[in-house]
């Protein structure tokens, strides 16, 4: 069983790391009480207090950029060692995913894409950014090659629902053995529960929570952004395990679903 660690919500992490309005709202939320307290206790020190608090904001911004650059360099080293390829943007990827959550925002974008092969499967991984109820949010994605069609499903851990949910009315799944509860946002509950059989749960329990969205010959894993290389590789293996362990009945349901679709949608 993987260890449970304390983490910020992925939507908060995204907004803090991306320098969104949330950072400045928090800054002012602390700055205003500081001004009031300073005026009451020592008016002459208010200017110095505000300068110090402004320097805290600057230091935070610099620290986040340095951390991001370090993660990027470490991943570039992994890509070079594994013989994979980096691409700044891959707009054509969006056309591969005509299903939620990727088709909700027409202005969504993908960037920092890595293309390669792992355990016999071609994959595309990178970052996805879109608007979720007036907020700019995002997550990391991992698109894995599949040989047979899968039924429409979107299953997410509770922590990732805020950044990648396809609907506001999910169905809670009863999955034992995972450190976090899961929700079904699209698809059939019985098929989703079949995916989380004991061997699959064992593989997923060793890594930070991951979700997925699939339809036809597309299987896209949803991951929290700003992961280190070690976590990214472990989650890549776990996602491959999830596909390798996919029950035959789920594949058959996917083939039955695909048979009802127009031929141009089955590619």
XYZ file of C-alpha atoms in Angstrom:
267
model
C 0.000 0.000 0.000
C 1.360 3.443 -0.925
C 1.919 5.934 1.837
C -0.664 8.668 2.283
C 0.952 12.086 2.241
C -0.447 15.556 2.790
C -0.897 17.436 -0.485
C -2.508 20.674 -1.539
C -5.527 20.380 -3.792
C -4.448 20.165 -7.449
C -6.508 23.218 -8.409
C -4.817 25.306 -5.699
C -1.389 24.034 -6.741
C -2.090 24.920 -10.362
C -3.230 28.447 -9.519
C -0.337 29.103 -7.145
C 2.274 27.763 -9.552
C 0.768 29.539 -12.553
C 0.668 32.897 -10.760
C -3.098 33.271 -11.044
C -5.244 35.858 -9.287
C -5.417 33.537 -6.271
C -1.822 34.452 -5.383
C -2.617 38.168 -5.268
C -5.898 37.608 -3.443
C -4.007 35.744 -0.717
C -1.335 38.449 -0.671
C -3.880 41.216 -0.152
C -5.813 39.108 2.364
C -2.716 39.168 4.567
C -1.536 42.658 3.608
C -4.710 44.481 4.716
C -4.673 43.114 8.306
C -0.940 43.901 8.457
C -1.638 47.533 7.567
C -4.399 47.791 10.166
C -2.263 46.223 12.889
C 0.695 48.408 11.931
C -1.354 51.602 12.077
C -2.668 50.659 15.493
C 0.639 49.584 17.011
C 3.436 51.417 15.191
C 2.367 53.626 12.242
C 5.971 54.413 11.298
C 6.689 50.729 10.597
C 3.818 50.171 8.157
C 5.967 50.943 5.115
C 8.647 48.484 6.173
C 6.051 45.819 6.910
C 4.532 46.181 3.455
C 7.956 46.096 1.829
C 8.809 42.906 3.695
C 5.502 41.327 2.699
C 6.056 42.357 -0.932
C 9.479 40.696 -0.833
C 7.769 37.528 0.384
C 5.624 37.601 -2.771
C 8.703 38.119 -4.929
C 10.547 35.285 -3.179
C 7.571 32.962 -3.640
C 7.371 33.781 -7.355
C 11.096 33.187 -7.846
C 10.968 29.931 -5.864
C 8.102 28.554 -7.962
C 9.920 29.403 -11.199
C 13.121 27.760 -9.970
C 11.208 24.668 -8.894
C 9.483 24.462 -12.280
C 12.795 24.817 -14.115
C 14.318 22.064 -11.985
C 11.419 19.717 -12.736
C 11.715 20.538 -16.434
C 15.468 19.853 -16.529
C 15.062 16.550 -14.695
C 12.359 15.443 -17.118
C 14.484 16.458 -20.115
C 17.226 14.199 -18.762
C 14.761 11.297 -18.527
C 13.500 11.944 -22.062
C 17.047 11.899 -23.404
C 17.947 8.691 -21.559
C 14.795 6.897 -22.739
C 15.062 8.050 -26.355
C 11.753 9.897 -26.259
C 10.987 13.239 -27.935
C 9.871 16.617 -26.574
C 7.542 19.025 -28.336
C 6.498 22.486 -27.144
C 2.929 22.142 -28.440
C 0.823 19.454 -30.121
C -2.535 21.023 -31.104
C -3.460 17.928 -33.127
C -3.727 15.956 -29.890
C -6.952 17.748 -29.001
C -8.552 16.213 -32.072
C -7.812 12.751 -30.646
C -10.042 13.363 -27.622
C -13.628 14.201 -28.634
C -14.895 13.391 -25.135
C -14.900 14.998 -21.669
C -13.098 16.712 -20.119
C -11.081 17.565 -23.248
C -13.949 18.777 -25.441
C -15.626 21.150 -22.964
C -13.521 24.282 -23.548
C -13.005 25.192 -27.241
C -9.953 27.250 -26.260
C -8.208 24.423 -24.375
C -4.561 23.781 -25.197
C -1.849 21.184 -24.707
C 1.837 21.940 -24.285
C 5.133 20.506 -23.009
C 4.333 17.258 -24.826
C 6.565 14.176 -24.716
C 6.141 11.410 -27.293
C 7.642 7.950 -26.964
C 7.116 4.230 -26.433
C 7.009 2.388 -23.125
C 6.374 -1.306 -22.540
C 5.353 -1.705 -26.153
C 2.835 1.140 -26.154
C 3.139 4.490 -27.879
C 2.264 7.375 -25.587
C 1.842 11.130 -25.487
C 2.174 12.959 -22.192
C 2.178 16.623 -21.307
C 0.058 19.369 -19.809
C -3.547 20.289 -20.555
C -4.954 23.737 -19.794
C -8.621 24.714 -19.979
C -11.261 26.907 -18.359
C -13.314 25.309 -15.600
C -16.204 27.419 -14.375
C -14.390 30.765 -14.954
C -11.051 29.515 -13.639
C -8.014 28.660 -15.736
C -6.962 25.225 -14.510
C -5.051 22.278 -15.820
C -3.522 18.889 -15.245
C -1.008 16.493 -16.729
C -2.245 13.924 -19.222
C -0.969 10.579 -20.460
C -2.492 9.253 -23.681
C -1.670 5.542 -24.052
C -2.066 3.488 -27.205
C -4.742 0.786 -27.004
C -5.289 -2.103 -29.393
C -9.050 -2.456 -28.939
C -11.867 0.032 -28.308
C -12.963 0.874 -24.783
C -16.416 1.990 -23.608
C -16.960 5.653 -22.627
C -15.763 6.147 -19.039
C -14.439 8.999 -16.953
C -13.251 8.055 -13.480
C -11.376 10.457 -11.224
C -10.070 10.477 -7.667
C -11.840 13.115 -5.589
C -8.749 15.351 -5.550
C -8.661 15.651 -9.359
C -12.362 16.352 -9.783
C -11.826 20.096 -9.403
C -9.460 20.282 -12.398
C -10.851 17.638 -14.764
C -14.467 16.847 -13.912
C -16.854 16.454 -16.833
C -19.963 17.050 -14.733
C -21.086 18.335 -11.355
C -23.084 15.224 -10.427
C -20.661 12.302 -10.138
C -21.439 8.889 -8.759
C -19.278 7.731 -5.863
C -17.558 4.408 -6.509
C -17.009 1.904 -3.725
C -13.384 0.916 -4.295
C -11.471 -0.615 -1.398
C -7.693 -0.516 -1.076
C -7.022 2.962 -2.489
C -5.981 5.924 -0.328
C -8.598 8.203 -1.875
C -12.233 7.914 -2.915
C -13.108 7.768 -6.613
C -15.970 9.261 -8.608
C -17.617 8.230 -11.876
C -18.321 11.236 -14.104
C -19.201 9.450 -17.325
C -20.090 5.894 -18.292
C -21.499 2.789 -16.644
C -20.893 2.105 -12.966
C -20.588 -1.670 -13.415
C -17.819 -1.306 -16.004
C -15.942 1.253 -13.895
C -16.010 -1.098 -10.899
C -14.718 -3.943 -13.061
C -11.695 -1.829 -14.000
C -10.836 -1.500 -10.288
C -10.421 -5.179 -9.570
C -7.977 -6.232 -6.802
C -4.863 -6.542 -8.993
C -5.491 -3.146 -10.589
C -6.061 -1.581 -7.178
C -2.782 -3.065 -5.985
C -0.921 -1.399 -8.868
C -2.636 1.964 -8.405
C -2.153 2.037 -4.648
C 1.618 2.372 -5.088
C 1.439 5.770 -6.817
C -0.275 9.131 -6.222
C -3.936 9.022 -7.309
C -4.629 8.950 -11.038
C -7.850 9.099 -13.033
C -8.692 8.319 -16.617
C -11.065 9.157 -19.432
C -11.558 6.758 -22.320
C -13.719 6.229 -25.358
C -13.084 3.956 -28.330
C -9.382 3.656 -29.094
C -8.452 6.496 -26.771
C -7.335 6.022 -23.169
C -6.125 9.190 -21.451
C -4.853 9.208 -17.887
C -5.485 12.338 -15.802
C -2.716 13.304 -13.377
C -1.951 16.151 -11.013
C 0.425 18.682 -12.558
C 3.941 19.533 -11.365
C 5.114 15.977 -10.678
C 8.733 15.026 -10.331
C 10.297 12.593 -12.798
C 10.232 9.663 -10.418
C 6.487 10.066 -9.815
C 5.826 10.518 -13.542
C 7.633 7.269 -14.413
C 5.903 5.357 -11.624
C 2.501 6.591 -12.803
C 3.391 5.676 -16.391
C 4.041 2.106 -15.261
C 0.849 2.053 -13.182
C -1.206 3.251 -16.166
C 0.322 0.527 -18.356
C -0.523 -2.001 -15.641
C -4.110 -0.753 -15.595
C -4.445 -1.403 -19.332
C -2.615 -4.741 -19.198
C -4.971 -5.867 -16.431
C -8.148 -4.546 -18.065
C -10.863 -7.234 -17.784
C -11.930 -8.889 -21.014
C -15.550 -7.976 -20.343
C -14.641 -4.262 -20.430
C -12.927 -4.699 -23.811
C -15.981 -6.550 -25.097
C -18.236 -3.737 -23.895
C -15.992 -1.316 -25.773
C -16.267 -3.343 -28.958
C -20.039 -3.489 -28.624
C -20.157 0.281 -28.113
C -17.849 0.900 -31.095
C -20.034 -1.272 -33.324
C -22.884 1.201 -32.821
C -20.785 4.212 -33.868
C -20.241 5.590 -37.379
C -17.120 4.240 -39.072
C -15.374 7.650 -39.036
C -15.652 7.732 -35.228
C -14.106 4.296 -34.743
C -10.649 5.270 -36.037
